[in-house]
């Protein structure tokens, strides 16, 4: 399925492009930028319920906004976890009180969220969660550790998957809790330094942190159902915006190949053409997924496609530069963080693309079991 854009959609594109041209500045602090988006109503376009300070937009208009945003010089988003993951989950499973409390500040860009799913012993296998939440009166006391938590150092709240029944196993007895991050002495955030020299992820330690009973989404013990529902929101319109960024990265690699002379190598030319063709295929797949006709394995197929594509692009980016790819853009000093060029950053960061968000192995297992109907992989008790 492809989308035809009506005149109303094109008018929406014109408005979005004009607003971004006037307001988007890459130097703007990310938190300030979220509030700017919120004041103009650009957060929560896809929410089916209006009235939280957000505009509403149809599917094609959401595609238009995502593409125009990706093409603009706007700062990277820091509110997307609340907007695109938690908000749809609350709309689907939350109480009216929860929606009234949390959706307006998300739409205003005032409260930022992070996702407390993965643990050192439960990464892609979320059923192995060990973080415990013990009820004490009108609160839950939370103890445990989460890892690879994006934006935890900036977030005001975290939605946490925790075990509310200590006798439960696997996906039973879990709770989906909304936890305030401002709890000194009870929540500690430690940045994880990556190969790129940056710290995009964090470890989060809960030592008696609390969450109110009314901030449990979908009732105690139904956390697995809510968590799986949320994962379904991770794919969609954002995939199309992601591919705009991929196209820009591919264009930079093509230009580097032309400048270095690597494009004269037939093997390099073939790899460049393959990257271009596969990017077009991913766009078609993303559009088909948005049309609702791609089947239950579509998110896993999409993750396999883009994760491996982006990793191969990183490898190609350093290949076309040859020996120069081993040298950074600035002189190295043991007393200062090292700097990377865009191609080096792409190569190093993309090594994680086939791991985070569900590893390739997990995605293939999902396709095998849920789409092809193959026997389920045996799992031991936790």
Short mmCIF file of C-alpha atoms in Angstrom, two decimals:
data_model
loop_
_atom_site.label_atom_id
_atom_site.label_comp_id
_atom_site.label_asym_id
_atom_site.label_seq_id
_atom_site.Cartn_x
_atom_site.Cartn_y
_atom_site.Cartn_z
CA UNK A 1 0.00 0.00 0.00
CA UNK A 2 1.18 3.53 -0.77
CA UNK A 3 -0.27 6.84 0.30
CA UNK A 4 -1.66 9.43 -2.06
CA UNK A 5 -1.54 12.92 -0.61
CA UNK A 6 -4.69 15.00 -0.92
CA UNK A 7 -4.75 18.78 -1.19
CA UNK A 8 -5.57 18.91 2.52
CA UNK A 9 -2.44 16.83 3.23
CA UNK A 10 -0.32 19.12 1.07
CA UNK A 11 -1.71 22.17 2.88
CA UNK A 12 -0.72 20.48 6.12
CA UNK A 13 2.78 19.92 4.67
CA UNK A 14 3.06 23.59 3.76
CA UNK A 15 2.06 24.65 7.27
CA UNK A 16 4.45 22.19 8.92
CA UNK A 17 7.35 23.15 6.65
CA UNK A 18 6.80 26.86 7.22
CA UNK A 19 6.57 26.46 10.99
CA UNK A 20 9.73 24.35 11.13
CA UNK A 21 11.61 26.80 8.91
CA UNK A 22 10.72 29.62 11.27
CA UNK A 23 11.24 27.84 14.59
CA UNK A 24 13.70 24.94 14.17
CA UNK A 25 17.19 25.78 15.38
CA UNK A 26 19.68 22.94 16.01
CA UNK A 27 21.30 25.02 18.76
CA UNK A 28 18.13 25.06 20.86
CA UNK A 29 18.24 23.15 24.13
CA UNK A 30 16.29 19.92 23.64
CA UNK A 31 14.03 20.45 26.64
CA UNK A 32 13.23 24.01 25.54
CA UNK A 33 12.48 22.66 22.08
CA UNK A 34 9.98 20.14 23.46
CA UNK A 35 8.09 23.00 25.11
CA UNK A 36 8.18 24.95 21.84
CA UNK A 37 6.64 21.99 20.02
CA UNK A 38 4.07 21.61 22.78
CA UNK A 39 2.95 25.25 22.69
CA UNK A 40 2.32 24.94 18.96
CA UNK A 41 0.39 21.68 19.37
CA UNK A 42 2.81 19.51 17.36
CA UNK A 43 3.09 16.80 20.05
CA UNK A 44 0.57 13.97 19.96
CA UNK A 45 -0.64 14.29 16.36
CA UNK A 46 -1.51 10.60 16.21
CA UNK A 47 -3.46 10.43 19.44
CA UNK A 48 -7.05 9.48 18.67
CA UNK A 49 -8.35 11.65 21.51
CA UNK A 50 -8.08 15.46 21.22
CA UNK A 51 -8.32 17.85 24.11
CA UNK A 52 -4.89 17.49 25.75
CA UNK A 53 -3.34 20.50 24.04
CA UNK A 54 -2.41 18.48 20.96
CA UNK A 55 -3.47 18.81 17.36
CA UNK A 56 -4.99 15.75 15.71
CA UNK A 57 -3.88 14.52 12.31
CA UNK A 58 -4.70 11.62 10.04
CA UNK A 59 -2.20 8.94 9.15
CA UNK A 60 -0.97 10.59 5.96
CA UNK A 61 -0.53 13.90 7.78
CA UNK A 62 1.47 12.16 10.47
CA UNK A 63 3.71 10.81 7.70
CA UNK A 64 4.02 14.33 6.27
CA UNK A 65 5.02 15.78 9.66
CA UNK A 66 7.55 13.02 10.37
CA UNK A 67 9.21 13.50 6.97
CA UNK A 68 9.31 17.29 7.18
CA UNK A 69 10.69 17.12 10.70
CA UNK A 70 13.45 14.73 9.59
CA UNK A 71 14.40 17.08 6.75
CA UNK A 72 14.47 20.16 8.99
CA UNK A 73 17.38 21.33 11.19
CA UNK A 74 15.27 20.72 14.30
CA UNK A 75 17.06 19.34 17.39
CA UNK A 76 16.76 15.62 18.19
CA UNK A 77 13.62 14.83 20.16
CA UNK A 78 13.81 13.98 23.86
CA UNK A 79 10.05 13.65 24.40
CA UNK A 80 9.35 10.90 21.88
CA UNK A 81 9.26 8.11 24.48
CA UNK A 82 6.38 9.76 26.30
CA UNK A 83 4.61 10.85 23.12
CA UNK A 84 4.96 7.74 20.97
CA UNK A 85 5.16 4.92 23.52
CA UNK A 86 3.58 5.81 26.85
CA UNK A 87 0.76 8.03 25.57
CA UNK A 88 -0.75 5.44 23.18
CA UNK A 89 -0.42 2.85 25.95
CA UNK A 90 -2.33 5.06 28.39
CA UNK A 91 -4.99 5.75 25.75
CA UNK A 92 -5.40 1.99 25.26
CA UNK A 93 -5.09 0.76 28.87
CA UNK A 94 -5.08 3.71 31.25
CA UNK A 95 -7.86 5.02 33.45
CA UNK A 96 -9.43 8.40 32.83
CA UNK A 97 -7.56 9.73 35.85
CA UNK A 98 -4.24 8.50 34.46
CA UNK A 99 -4.90 10.02 31.05
CA UNK A 100 -5.95 13.34 32.59
CA UNK A 101 -2.84 13.42 34.79
CA UNK A 102 -0.15 12.39 32.30
CA UNK A 103 -1.23 13.22 28.74
CA UNK A 104 -1.44 17.04 29.06
CA UNK A 105 2.15 17.50 30.34
CA UNK A 106 3.42 15.14 27.63
CA UNK A 107 1.57 17.18 24.99
CA UNK A 108 3.00 20.38 26.48
CA UNK A 109 6.56 19.03 26.43
CA UNK A 110 6.76 19.58 30.19
CA UNK A 111 7.36 16.02 31.43
CA UNK A 112 9.90 13.68 29.86
CA UNK A 113 9.82 9.88 30.15
CA UNK A 114 12.19 6.93 29.96
CA UNK A 115 11.48 3.21 29.56
CA UNK A 116 12.40 0.77 32.35
CA UNK A 117 12.27 -2.60 30.61
CA UNK A 118 15.66 -4.21 30.04
CA UNK A 119 17.72 -5.63 32.91
CA UNK A 120 21.20 -7.20 33.04
CA UNK A 121 19.55 -10.64 33.07
CA UNK A 122 16.48 -9.73 31.02
CA UNK A 123 17.30 -7.83 27.86
CA UNK A 124 15.43 -9.06 24.83
CA UNK A 125 13.76 -11.72 27.04
CA UNK A 126 11.56 -9.41 29.09
CA UNK A 127 9.77 -12.31 30.76
CA UNK A 128 12.92 -12.71 32.88
CA UNK A 129 12.34 -9.40 34.70
CA UNK A 130 13.49 -9.53 38.35
CA UNK A 131 12.93 -5.95 39.49
CA UNK A 132 10.46 -6.28 42.38
CA UNK A 133 7.57 -4.02 43.38
CA UNK A 134 6.12 -4.78 46.83
CA UNK A 135 2.86 -3.13 47.81
CA UNK A 136 2.88 -1.12 51.05
CA UNK A 137 -0.45 0.59 51.63
CA UNK A 138 -1.08 3.09 48.83
CA UNK A 139 2.42 2.65 47.35
CA UNK A 140 4.72 0.09 45.82
CA UNK A 141 8.32 -0.12 46.93
CA UNK A 142 10.59 -0.91 43.99
CA UNK A 143 13.98 -2.63 44.14
CA UNK A 144 16.15 -3.74 41.23
CA UNK A 145 18.14 -2.55 38.26
CA UNK A 146 17.35 -1.50 34.72
CA UNK A 147 19.91 -1.07 31.95
CA UNK A 148 20.24 0.53 28.51
CA UNK A 149 17.70 3.14 29.62
CA UNK A 150 17.64 5.95 27.07
CA UNK A 151 17.27 9.52 28.42
CA UNK A 152 17.07 8.37 32.06
CA UNK A 153 19.38 11.24 33.02
CA UNK A 154 16.87 13.76 31.63
CA UNK A 155 13.56 12.05 32.40
CA UNK A 156 11.02 13.16 34.99
CA UNK A 157 9.21 9.79 34.98
CA UNK A 158 9.92 6.18 34.07
CA UNK A 159 7.45 3.46 33.15
CA UNK A 160 8.80 0.35 34.83
CA UNK A 161 8.03 -3.31 34.21
CA UNK A 162 8.38 -5.00 37.61
CA UNK A 163 7.37 -8.21 39.33
CA UNK A 164 4.48 -7.51 41.72
CA UNK A 165 4.03 -11.19 42.65
CA UNK A 166 7.27 -12.62 44.09
CA UNK A 167 6.05 -16.18 43.50
CA UNK A 168 5.33 -15.63 39.81
CA UNK A 169 7.38 -16.83 36.87
CA UNK A 170 7.97 -15.63 33.34
CA UNK A 171 5.29 -13.28 32.01
CA UNK A 172 2.90 -13.80 34.93
CA UNK A 173 2.66 -11.52 37.98
CA UNK A 174 4.14 -8.38 36.42
CA UNK A 175 3.06 -4.77 36.86
CA UNK A 176 3.42 -1.71 34.62
CA UNK A 177 4.23 1.12 37.03
CA UNK A 178 4.66 4.86 36.48
CA UNK A 179 7.57 5.95 38.68
CA UNK A 180 8.75 9.53 39.41
CA UNK A 181 12.51 9.82 38.86
CA UNK A 182 13.10 12.61 41.38
CA UNK A 183 13.72 10.35 44.38
CA UNK A 184 17.20 11.11 45.77
CA UNK A 185 18.75 8.15 47.55
CA UNK A 186 16.14 5.80 46.08
CA UNK A 187 16.93 6.10 42.36
CA UNK A 188 20.45 6.35 40.97
CA UNK A 189 21.22 6.93 37.28
CA UNK A 190 24.67 5.97 35.96
CA UNK A 191 25.59 6.84 32.35
CA UNK A 192 27.03 4.04 30.18
CA UNK A 193 29.98 5.23 28.10
CA UNK A 194 29.91 3.75 24.62
CA UNK A 195 32.56 3.17 21.95
CA UNK A 196 31.58 6.50 20.42
CA UNK A 197 32.65 8.29 23.61
CA UNK A 198 29.06 9.41 24.26
CA UNK A 199 26.55 8.23 26.87
CA UNK A 200 23.16 7.77 25.24
CA UNK A 201 22.12 4.97 27.60
CA UNK A 202 22.10 4.56 31.36
CA UNK A 203 21.91 2.10 34.21
CA UNK A 204 19.11 2.84 36.68
CA UNK A 205 19.17 1.45 40.22
CA UNK A 206 15.99 1.36 42.30
CA UNK A 207 16.57 1.11 46.05
CA UNK A 208 13.19 1.45 47.74
CA UNK A 209 11.82 3.83 45.13
CA UNK A 210 8.06 4.24 45.20
CA UNK A 211 5.13 4.35 42.80
CA UNK A 212 1.58 5.11 43.83
CA UNK A 213 -1.03 2.38 43.47
CA UNK A 214 -3.12 4.60 41.20
CA UNK A 215 -0.13 4.80 38.86
CA UNK A 216 -0.26 1.12 37.91
CA UNK A 217 -1.49 0.81 34.31
CA UNK A 218 -3.77 -2.09 33.41
CA UNK A 219 -4.10 -3.47 36.94
CA UNK A 220 -1.61 -5.43 39.02
CA UNK A 221 -0.47 -8.66 37.39
CA UNK A 222 -1.35 -7.54 33.84
CA UNK A 223 1.93 -5.78 33.16
CA UNK A 224 2.97 -8.22 30.45
CA UNK A 225 -0.12 -7.48 28.38
CA UNK A 226 0.44 -3.73 28.72
CA UNK A 227 4.18 -4.02 27.99
CA UNK A 228 3.59 -6.02 24.81
CA UNK A 229 0.96 -3.53 23.70
CA UNK A 230 3.49 -0.73 24.12
CA UNK A 231 6.11 -2.54 22.03
CA UNK A 232 3.60 -2.55 19.17
CA UNK A 233 3.69 1.25 19.16
CA UNK A 234 7.47 1.33 18.62
CA UNK A 235 7.07 0.79 14.90
CA UNK A 236 5.03 2.91 12.51
CA UNK A 237 5.24 6.49 11.30
CA UNK A 238 8.61 6.95 13.03
CA UNK A 239 10.07 4.35 10.67
CA UNK A 240 9.45 6.63 7.70
CA UNK A 241 11.14 9.56 9.43
CA UNK A 242 14.06 7.29 10.32
CA UNK A 243 14.47 6.44 6.66
CA UNK A 244 14.76 10.11 5.73
CA UNK A 245 17.78 10.24 8.02
CA UNK A 246 19.10 7.02 6.50
CA UNK A 247 18.82 8.55 3.02
CA UNK A 248 20.88 11.55 4.13
CA UNK A 249 23.55 9.27 5.59
CA UNK A 250 23.64 7.22 2.38
CA UNK A 251 24.01 10.41 0.35
CA UNK A 252 27.02 11.41 2.45
CA UNK A 253 28.63 8.00 1.87
CA UNK A 254 28.05 8.28 -1.88
CA UNK A 255 29.68 11.72 -1.93
CA UNK A 256 32.63 10.44 0.10
CA UNK A 257 33.05 7.53 -2.33
CA UNK A 258 33.11 9.95 -5.26
CA UNK A 259 35.63 12.25 -3.56
CA UNK A 260 37.98 9.44 -2.54
CA UNK A 261 37.77 7.65 -5.88
CA UNK A 262 36.40 4.52 -4.21
CA UNK A 263 33.37 4.68 -6.50
CA UNK A 264 35.59 3.41 -9.32
CA UNK A 265 35.76 0.05 -7.56
CA UNK A 266 32.94 -2.13 -9.01
CA UNK A 267 32.46 -3.87 -5.66
CA UNK A 268 31.91 -0.53 -3.91
CA UNK A 269 29.52 0.60 -6.66
CA UNK A 270 27.52 -2.60 -6.27
CA UNK A 271 27.30 -2.10 -2.50
CA UNK A 272 26.14 1.49 -2.92
CA UNK A 273 23.43 0.43 -5.35
CA UNK A 274 22.33 -2.34 -3.02
CA UNK A 275 22.06 0.09 -0.10
CA UNK A 276 19.91 2.42 -2.23
CA UNK A 277 17.63 -0.38 -3.44
CA UNK A 278 17.18 -1.83 0.05
CA UNK A 279 16.33 1.59 1.46
CA UNK A 280 13.55 1.90 -1.12
CA UNK A 281 12.33 -1.57 -0.13
CA UNK A 282 12.22 -0.57 3.53
CA UNK A 283 10.13 2.46 2.71
CA UNK A 284 7.62 0.33 0.83
CA UNK A 285 7.50 -2.09 3.76
CA UNK A 286 6.94 0.76 6.24
CA UNK A 287 4.08 2.14 4.14
CA UNK A 288 2.53 -1.31 3.87
CA UNK A 289 2.78 -1.73 7.64
CA UNK A 290 1.03 1.59 8.21
CA UNK A 291 -1.75 0.39 5.96
CA UNK A 292 -2.48 -2.38 8.45
CA UNK A 293 -2.03 -5.25 5.97
CA UNK A 294 1.45 -6.50 6.80
CA UNK A 295 0.63 -9.15 9.41
CA UNK A 296 1.90 -9.85 12.95
CA UNK A 297 5.54 -10.29 11.95
CA UNK A 298 5.86 -6.87 10.30
CA UNK A 299 7.59 -5.12 13.23
CA UNK A 300 10.19 -7.89 13.49
CA UNK A 301 10.79 -7.88 9.74
CA UNK A 302 11.24 -4.11 9.83
CA UNK A 303 13.74 -4.30 12.68
CA UNK A 304 15.77 -6.98 10.88
CA UNK A 305 15.77 -4.93 7.69
CA UNK A 306 16.82 -1.56 9.06
CA UNK A 307 19.20 -2.84 11.75
CA UNK A 308 21.32 -4.83 9.30
CA UNK A 309 21.01 -2.19 6.56
CA UNK A 310 22.29 0.55 8.86
CA UNK A 311 25.13 -1.62 10.13
CA UNK A 312 26.27 -2.37 6.57
CA UNK A 313 26.10 1.35 5.77
CA UNK A 314 28.45 2.06 8.68
CA UNK A 315 30.90 -0.51 7.35
CA UNK A 316 30.67 0.99 3.87
CA UNK A 317 31.19 4.51 5.25
CA UNK A 318 34.64 3.64 6.58
CA UNK A 319 35.50 1.44 3.59
CA UNK A 320 35.12 4.27 1.08
CA UNK A 321 37.48 6.47 3.12
CA UNK A 322 40.19 3.85 3.17
CA UNK A 323 43.11 4.39 5.55
CA UNK A 324 41.87 7.89 6.42
CA UNK A 325 38.97 6.31 8.30
CA UNK A 326 41.43 5.35 11.06
CA UNK A 327 42.25 9.01 11.79
CA UNK A 328 39.94 11.31 13.73
CA UNK A 329 39.11 14.90 12.79
CA UNK A 330 41.22 16.32 15.65
CA UNK A 331 44.51 15.47 17.31
CA UNK A 332 44.07 12.94 20.09
CA UNK A 333 44.87 13.86 23.68
CA UNK A 334 44.82 11.50 26.67
CA UNK A 335 43.41 14.33 28.81
CA UNK A 336 40.35 15.02 26.63
CA UNK A 337 37.57 12.92 25.05
CA UNK A 338 38.41 11.74 21.56
CA UNK A 339 36.50 13.09 18.60
CA UNK A 340 34.97 11.10 15.78
CA UNK A 341 34.03 12.00 12.25
CA UNK A 342 30.46 11.37 11.11
CA UNK A 343 31.49 8.19 9.27
CA UNK A 344 33.38 6.84 12.29
CA UNK A 345 30.45 7.58 14.60
CA UNK A 346 28.09 5.85 12.16
CA UNK A 347 30.31 2.78 12.02
CA UNK A 348 30.74 2.44 15.79
CA UNK A 349 27.20 3.31 16.87
CA UNK A 350 25.58 1.06 14.27
CA UNK A 351 27.26 -1.99 15.83
CA UNK A 352 24.43 -1.87 18.38
CA UNK A 353 21.64 -1.70 15.78
CA UNK A 354 21.25 -5.49 15.64
CA UNK A 355 21.05 -5.74 19.45
CA UNK A 356 18.94 -2.97 21.00
CA UNK A 357 15.19 -2.87 20.49
CA UNK A 358 15.21 -6.67 20.30
CA UNK A 359 18.22 -8.56 18.95
CA UNK A 360 18.23 -10.19 15.52
CA UNK A 361 17.99 -13.60 17.16
CA UNK A 362 14.86 -12.61 19.08
CA UNK A 363 13.25 -11.07 15.98
CA UNK A 364 13.85 -14.27 14.00
CA UNK A 365 12.35 -16.33 16.82
CA UNK A 366 9.23 -14.12 16.78
CA UNK A 367 8.85 -14.58 13.03
CA UNK A 368 9.40 -18.34 13.31
CA UNK A 369 6.86 -18.85 16.09
CA UNK A 370 4.18 -16.24 15.40
CA UNK A 371 4.23 -16.12 11.60
CA UNK A 372 5.58 -19.45 10.35
CA UNK A 373 4.03 -21.48 13.16
CA UNK A 374 7.23 -23.35 14.00
CA UNK A 375 7.59 -25.06 17.41
CA UNK A 376 8.20 -22.63 20.25
CA UNK A 377 11.69 -22.28 21.59
CA UNK A 378 11.94 -23.95 25.05
CA UNK A 379 12.60 -21.52 27.87
CA UNK A 380 13.74 -22.37 31.36
CA UNK A 381 12.06 -21.12 34.51
CA UNK A 382 13.26 -17.85 36.03
#
